[in-house]
Coordinates of C-alpha atoms in Angstrom, one line a residue:
M7 CA -67.5 -2.6 48.0
S8 CA -65.8 -1.1 44.9
Q9 CA -65.2 -1.0 41.1
E10 CA -63.5 0.6 38.7
S11 CA -65.4 2.6 35.4
A12 CA -62.9 4.3 32.7
G13 CA -65.6 6.1 31.1
P14 CA -65.1 8.5 28.6
G15 CA -61.1 8.8 27.7
E16 CA -60.4 5.7 29.6
W17 CA -59.0 7.2 32.8
P18 CA -60.7 4.4 35.3
V19 CA -62.2 6.2 38.4
A20 CA -62.4 4.1 41.6
V21 CA -66.3 3.6 43.2
R22 CA -66.8 2.6 47.0
V23 CA -69.8 2.7 48.5
P24 CA -69.7 4.6 51.4
V25 CA -70.8 2.0 54.5
E26 CA -69.5 4.3 57.6
P27 CA -72.3 6.3 58.9
V28 CA -71.4 10.0 58.8
E29 CA -69.8 9.4 55.2
A30 CA -73.4 7.5 53.9
A31 CA -75.1 11.0 55.4
V32 CA -72.8 12.8 53.1
E33 CA -73.5 11.0 49.7
A34 CA -77.0 11.5 50.9
D35 CA -77.1 15.2 51.1
A36 CA -74.6 14.7 47.8
R37 CA -77.7 12.6 46.1
D38 CA -80.6 15.4 47.4
A39 CA -78.6 18.4 45.9
A40 CA -77.9 16.0 42.6
V41 CA -82.2 15.5 42.6
R42 CA -82.5 19.3 43.4
S43 CA -80.4 21.0 41.0
S44 CA -81.6 21.6 37.5
T45 CA -78.1 23.0 36.1
L46 CA -74.5 23.9 36.7
A47 CA -73.7 27.9 36.9
V48 CA -69.7 28.0 36.1
R49 CA -68.5 30.9 37.5
G50 CA -64.7 30.8 35.8
P51 CA -61.3 30.1 37.2
L52 CA -59.6 30.0 40.0
F53 CA -55.9 29.1 40.7
G54 CA -53.3 28.2 43.2
V55 CA -49.9 26.3 43.1
A56 CA -49.5 22.9 43.6
S57 CA -46.0 20.2 44.0
P58 CA -46.0 16.9 43.0
C59 CA -45.8 14.7 46.9
G60 CA -42.9 12.9 45.4
D61 CA -43.5 9.5 46.3
G62 CA -43.9 7.9 42.5
G63 CA -47.9 8.8 42.0
R64 CA -50.4 10.4 40.9
R65 CA -50.7 13.0 43.3
W66 CA -50.0 16.1 43.6
R67 CA -50.1 18.4 47.3
V68 CA -51.3 22.3 47.2
V69 CA -49.1 24.6 48.1
V70 CA -50.8 27.6 47.8
E71 CA -55.3 27.4 48.2
V72 CA -56.8 27.2 44.4
A73 CA -58.8 30.4 45.4
H74 CA -57.4 33.1 43.5
G75 CA -58.7 35.5 40.7
C76 CA -55.9 35.3 38.0
P77 CA -52.7 33.1 37.6
Q78 CA -50.7 36.3 38.9
Q79 CA -52.0 36.5 42.3
A80 CA -51.1 32.3 42.1
R81 CA -47.6 33.4 41.1
D82 CA -47.3 36.0 44.5
A83 CA -48.4 33.6 46.5
L84 CA -45.7 31.5 46.1
N85 CA -43.1 34.5 46.2
S86 CA -44.5 34.8 49.7
M87 CA -44.1 31.7 50.7
L88 CA -40.5 30.6 49.1
W89 CA -39.2 34.7 50.4
F90 CA -40.5 34.1 54.1
R91 CA -38.9 30.5 53.9
A92 CA -35.6 32.1 52.6
R93 CA -35.8 34.5 55.6
D94 CA -37.0 32.7 58.3
E95 CA -36.5 28.5 57.3
A96 CA -32.8 28.1 55.1
K97 CA -30.4 26.8 56.5
D98 CA -27.5 27.9 54.8
R99 CA -26.8 30.5 52.1
D100 CA -26.5 27.7 49.4
E101 CA -30.3 27.2 50.3
R102 CA -30.9 30.8 50.7
R103 CA -29.6 31.3 47.4
A104 CA -31.8 28.8 45.8
L105 CA -34.9 30.0 46.9
L106 CA -33.9 33.9 46.5
K107 CA -33.3 33.0 42.9
A108 CA -37.1 31.4 42.3
V109 CA -38.0 34.9 44.0
A110 CA -36.2 36.8 41.9
R111 CA -37.8 35.4 38.6
L112 CA -41.3 35.1 40.6
E113 CA -40.4 38.9 40.4
S114 CA -39.8 39.9 37.1
E115 CA -41.7 36.9 34.7
C116 CA -45.1 35.3 34.2
V117 CA -43.8 31.7 35.6
D118 CA -45.6 29.0 35.4
E119 CA -43.4 25.9 37.0
L120 CA -40.7 26.5 38.5
S121 CA -38.1 23.9 40.5
V122 CA -36.5 25.4 43.5
L123 CA -34.5 22.9 45.9
D124 CA -35.7 19.6 44.2
T125 CA -39.4 20.3 44.6
R126 CA -41.5 21.4 41.6
Y127 CA -44.0 23.7 42.2
R128 CA -47.0 24.8 39.2
V129 CA -49.5 27.1 39.1
V130 CA -52.9 25.1 38.8
R131 CA -55.7 26.3 37.6
A132 CA -59.6 24.8 38.4
E133 CA -62.8 25.8 37.6
E134 CA -65.5 27.1 39.9
Y135 CA -69.3 26.4 39.6
T136 CA -72.3 25.9 41.6
G137 CA -75.6 24.1 41.6
M138 CA -78.7 25.8 40.2
D139 CA -82.3 24.6 40.8
V140 CA -85.5 25.6 38.6
H141 CA -86.0 28.9 40.0
G142 CA -82.5 29.7 39.1
D143 CA -81.3 30.1 42.8
I144 CA -77.7 28.6 43.5
E145 CA -77.6 25.7 46.5
M146 CA -76.9 26.7 49.9
P147 CA -74.6 24.8 52.7
R148 CA -75.3 21.1 52.8
P149 CA -76.7 19.6 56.6
T150 CA -72.9 17.8 56.5
D151 CA -70.9 20.6 55.2
P152 CA -68.0 21.3 58.1
E153 CA -69.3 23.6 61.2
P154 CA -67.9 24.7 64.4
P155 CA -69.8 22.9 67.5
A156 CA -69.0 26.5 69.4
P157 CA -69.3 29.2 66.4
D158 CA -66.6 32.1 67.5
W159 CA -67.9 35.7 66.0
S160 CA -64.9 37.9 66.9
R161 CA -63.7 39.3 64.2
G162 CA -59.7 37.9 65.3
A163 CA -61.2 34.1 65.6
R164 CA -59.3 32.8 62.2
G165 CA -61.0 29.7 60.9
P166 CA -59.5 27.1 58.6
K167 CA -57.7 27.6 55.1
I168 CA -58.8 26.8 52.4
D169 CA -57.2 23.5 50.8
D170 CA -55.0 23.8 53.7
A171 CA -52.5 20.6 53.4
L172 CA -54.5 19.4 50.5
V173 CA -53.7 16.4 48.8
L174 CA -54.9 15.8 45.3
D175 CA -55.7 12.2 43.7
P176 CA -56.9 11.6 41.1
D177 CA -56.5 7.6 41.5
A178 CA -58.6 8.1 45.5
P179 CA -62.3 5.8 45.4
L180 CA -64.7 7.8 45.2
S181 CA -68.7 7.5 46.2
P182 CA -71.1 6.9 43.2
V183 CA -72.8 10.4 43.7
Q184 CA -69.2 12.1 43.6
A185 CA -67.9 9.3 40.5
A186 CA -71.2 10.0 38.7
E187 CA -70.3 14.2 38.7
R188 CA -67.0 14.0 37.8
L189 CA -67.8 11.5 35.1
A190 CA -70.1 14.3 34.0
L191 CA -67.8 17.2 33.9
R192 CA -65.0 15.2 31.4
S193 CA -66.2 17.3 28.8
L194 CA -67.2 20.5 29.9
V195 CA -66.2 23.5 28.1
Y196 CA -67.3 26.9 27.0
S197 CA -69.9 27.8 24.9
G198 CA -71.6 30.8 23.9
A199 CA -71.3 33.8 21.8
R200 CA -69.6 35.7 25.4
F201 CA -66.6 34.5 24.9
P202 CA -63.7 35.1 22.8
D203 CA -63.0 32.6 20.4
S204 CA -59.7 32.5 21.8
V205 CA -61.4 31.5 25.0
L206 CA -62.9 28.7 23.4
R207 CA -60.4 27.2 21.3
D208 CA -58.5 26.7 24.7
S209 CA -61.1 24.8 26.6
A210 CA -61.7 22.7 23.7
R211 CA -57.8 22.3 23.8
A212 CA -57.1 21.3 27.5
V213 CA -60.7 18.3 27.5
E214 CA -57.5 16.6 24.6
S215 CA -54.9 17.9 26.7
H216 CA -56.2 16.8 30.4
P217 CA -58.6 14.3 30.0
D218 CA -59.8 13.6 33.5
V219 CA -61.0 15.9 35.8
L220 CA -60.7 15.5 39.7
L221 CA -62.7 17.2 42.1
M222 CA -62.6 20.1 44.7
P223 CA -63.6 20.0 48.7
A224 CA -66.5 22.7 47.8
V225 CA -66.1 26.0 49.2
F226 CA -68.5 28.8 50.3
R227 CA -68.7 32.5 49.6
V228 CA -72.1 35.2 50.0
A229 CA -74.0 35.8 46.7
E230 CA -76.0 38.8 46.4
R231 CA -79.2 39.5 44.2
S232 CA -81.2 42.5 44.5
G233 CA -85.1 42.3 42.3
S234 CA -85.0 40.1 39.7
E235 CA -81.0 40.7 39.0
N236 CA -78.8 37.6 39.1
W237 CA -77.0 36.5 41.7
T238 CA -73.4 37.9 42.2
P239 CA -70.5 37.2 43.8
G240 CA -70.1 39.4 47.7
S241 CA -67.3 37.9 49.3
G242 CA -64.2 36.3 49.0
L243 CA -64.4 32.0 49.3
H244 CA -63.7 30.8 52.3
A245 CA -64.0 26.9 53.9
T246 CA -66.6 26.7 55.7
P247 CA -70.6 28.4 55.6
H248 CA -69.8 29.4 59.4
D249 CA -66.5 31.6 57.6
V250 CA -68.8 33.1 55.3
R251 CA -71.3 34.5 57.8
K252 CA -69.0 36.1 59.8
A253 CA -67.8 38.3 56.8
L254 CA -71.3 38.3 56.1
D255 CA -71.9 40.1 59.9
F256 CA -69.5 42.6 59.2
S257 CA -70.5 43.3 55.7
L258 CA -74.0 44.1 56.9
V259 CA -73.3 46.0 60.0
W260 CA -69.7 47.8 58.9
W261 CA -69.0 48.0 55.1
R262 CA -72.4 48.1 53.7
P263 CA -73.5 51.4 56.3
R264 CA -70.7 53.3 54.9
E265 CA -70.8 52.3 51.5
R266 CA -74.6 53.5 51.4
G267 CA -73.5 56.8 53.3
L268 CA -74.8 56.0 56.4
I269 CA -71.8 56.0 58.7
P270 CA -68.3 58.3 58.0
W271 CA -65.6 56.5 56.1
D272 CA -63.2 58.5 57.7
V273 CA -61.0 56.0 59.5
T274 CA -58.9 58.3 60.8
E275 CA -61.0 59.5 64.0
D276 CA -61.4 56.4 66.9
I277 CA -65.1 57.0 66.9
H278 CA -65.5 55.9 63.3
L279 CA -63.3 52.9 62.7
H280 CA -65.8 51.8 65.1
A281 CA -68.6 52.2 64.5
D282 CA -70.8 50.1 63.6
A283 CA -75.0 49.7 62.5
R284 CA -75.2 47.2 66.4
T285 CA -73.2 50.5 68.1
V286 CA -74.8 53.3 66.7
V287 CA -78.7 51.6 66.8
A288 CA -78.1 51.8 70.6
E289 CA -76.9 55.4 70.8
G290 CA -80.1 55.7 68.9
T291 CA -79.5 59.5 67.9
D292 CA -78.1 59.1 64.4
P293 CA -80.9 60.4 62.1
A294 CA -80.1 56.9 59.5
V295 CA -81.0 54.9 62.4
A296 CA -83.9 53.2 61.2
E297 CA -82.0 52.0 57.9
L298 CA -79.2 51.1 60.2
A299 CA -81.3 48.8 62.0
V300 CA -82.5 46.5 59.2
L301 CA -79.3 45.7 58.8
A302 CA -77.9 45.1 62.5
E303 CA -81.7 43.1 62.8
A304 CA -80.6 40.9 60.2
A305 CA -76.9 40.7 61.5
N306 CA -78.3 38.9 64.5
R307 CA -80.4 36.9 62.7
L308 CA -77.4 35.5 61.1
R309 CA -76.0 35.2 64.2
A310 CA -78.4 33.4 66.4
E311 CA -80.4 31.2 63.7
R312 CA -77.1 30.5 61.9
L313 CA -79.3 31.5 58.8
D314 CA -78.0 30.8 55.1
E315 CA -79.7 33.6 53.6
V316 CA -80.4 36.9 54.4
E317 CA -82.8 40.4 53.3
A318 CA -81.6 43.5 54.3
L319 CA -82.8 47.0 52.6
G320 CA -84.4 44.9 49.0
T321 CA -80.7 42.7 48.6
V322 CA -81.0 39.0 49.5
Y323 CA -77.3 37.7 50.7
R324 CA -77.1 33.9 50.2
I325 CA -74.2 31.4 51.5
A326 CA -73.5 30.3 48.3
R327 CA -71.8 26.4 47.7
T328 CA -69.1 26.6 45.7
R329 CA -68.0 23.4 43.6
R330 CA -64.3 23.2 41.5
L331 CA -62.7 21.1 39.2
L332 CA -59.2 20.5 37.9
R333 CA -58.8 19.1 34.9
W334 CA -55.9 16.0 35.0
G335 CA -53.1 14.8 32.0
P336 CA -50.5 12.5 32.0
D337 CA -48.5 15.5 33.5
G338 CA -50.9 15.8 36.4
P339 CA -53.4 18.9 36.7
E340 CA -53.9 21.8 34.1
G341 CA -52.2 24.6 34.2
P342 CA -53.3 28.6 32.9
R343 CA -54.6 28.2 29.4
P344 CA -52.9 31.4 27.2
S345 CA -56.4 33.2 27.1
D346 CA -56.2 33.2 31.0
I347 CA -55.8 37.1 31.5
N348 CA -53.1 38.5 35.3
N349 CA -54.9 41.9 36.6
H350 CA -51.3 42.6 37.3
A351 CA -47.6 42.5 36.7
P352 CA -44.9 40.7 38.5
S353 CA -43.2 42.6 40.9
A354 CA -41.6 43.1 44.3
L355 CA -43.4 42.1 47.4
H356 CA -40.7 42.2 50.2
L357 CA -37.3 43.5 50.8
P358 CA -34.7 42.5 49.5
L359 CA -32.7 39.8 51.7
D360 CA -29.0 39.5 52.1
E361 CA -27.3 35.7 51.5
D362 CA -27.6 35.5 55.6
G363 CA -31.3 36.5 55.5
N364 CA -31.0 40.4 56.4
M365 CA -33.2 42.1 55.0
C366 CA -31.4 45.3 53.0
V367 CA -33.0 48.7 53.9
E368 CA -32.3 51.2 51.4
E369 CA -31.3 54.5 52.8
P370 CA -33.1 57.3 51.6
A371 CA -31.0 59.6 49.1
E372 CA -30.1 62.8 50.6
E373 CA -31.2 65.9 49.2
A374 CA -28.4 68.4 47.5
P375 CA -27.7 71.7 49.1

């Protein structure tokens, strides 16, 4: 059963009541989370790259995951994607020239939109936000969030990619809870004295230029809190809670011991490179074995019990469930705003390629006699 609701801005939203058991369970989880959540905390923008699907509709396809902290990081990812395509996939010189021309622009300009071989690429902007309860605790993974049936804890194992082959379809039917969230967030703007005037102006302008929003799949990261401090990010974004647990496991046994000075940073010696809290505790001779044992025990519990929260040495580590929304206008998803900040300038990321796809390695200059 479905119906349409226009809401503010007269952008219709198709609503479909879930009837399949899995869909119904996901909807029930979302409804329970909405009841527990007393507020939404907006962390800030994320950036990626998308292209129109070319089917005559309003759908776009994500080609660079919407998980980068500034627009230039998304441009750099597009730069690399086009460079490797020129090297490995171009069918002829003409195709390679077109790809390399786009790469050259991305190496020297802050390009937010360009067309290459009849494909239009746009740097897109999303808001990252999460639900918080009355105690200020951020939402953890839901029972129906994706989990592997047999968790692989090996460090070399790779989990699913964020936004892999994701199609953004603002006309796709939504469940009742999704539709309510989408309609409620259409009016989302930044507010408060901590934001510069330029950021506030751009945020208000975006509601007019891109009046609709599209909800993206949830992603996950580590959040940390010590004592009465606020939650702070403790990892990058991942596609599943298990991938975050793996990242936290590595942090607890390898990164934190070095950050605290319990294991040497010197990775030139193989023994130091592979040492972690578990191996040092097993040896039992290190003066820091007591502190390392606390970190190792927290990591072991994380593995054995598939926990979403552990505490070690005064810090609480939580698997946080993060949501994202894209603002959407007549021409598709919103791009970067003038007030968005880049943390570095465009630059060459790879060796030059010739028209045949060969890398051009510069010979070192000879020293004068």
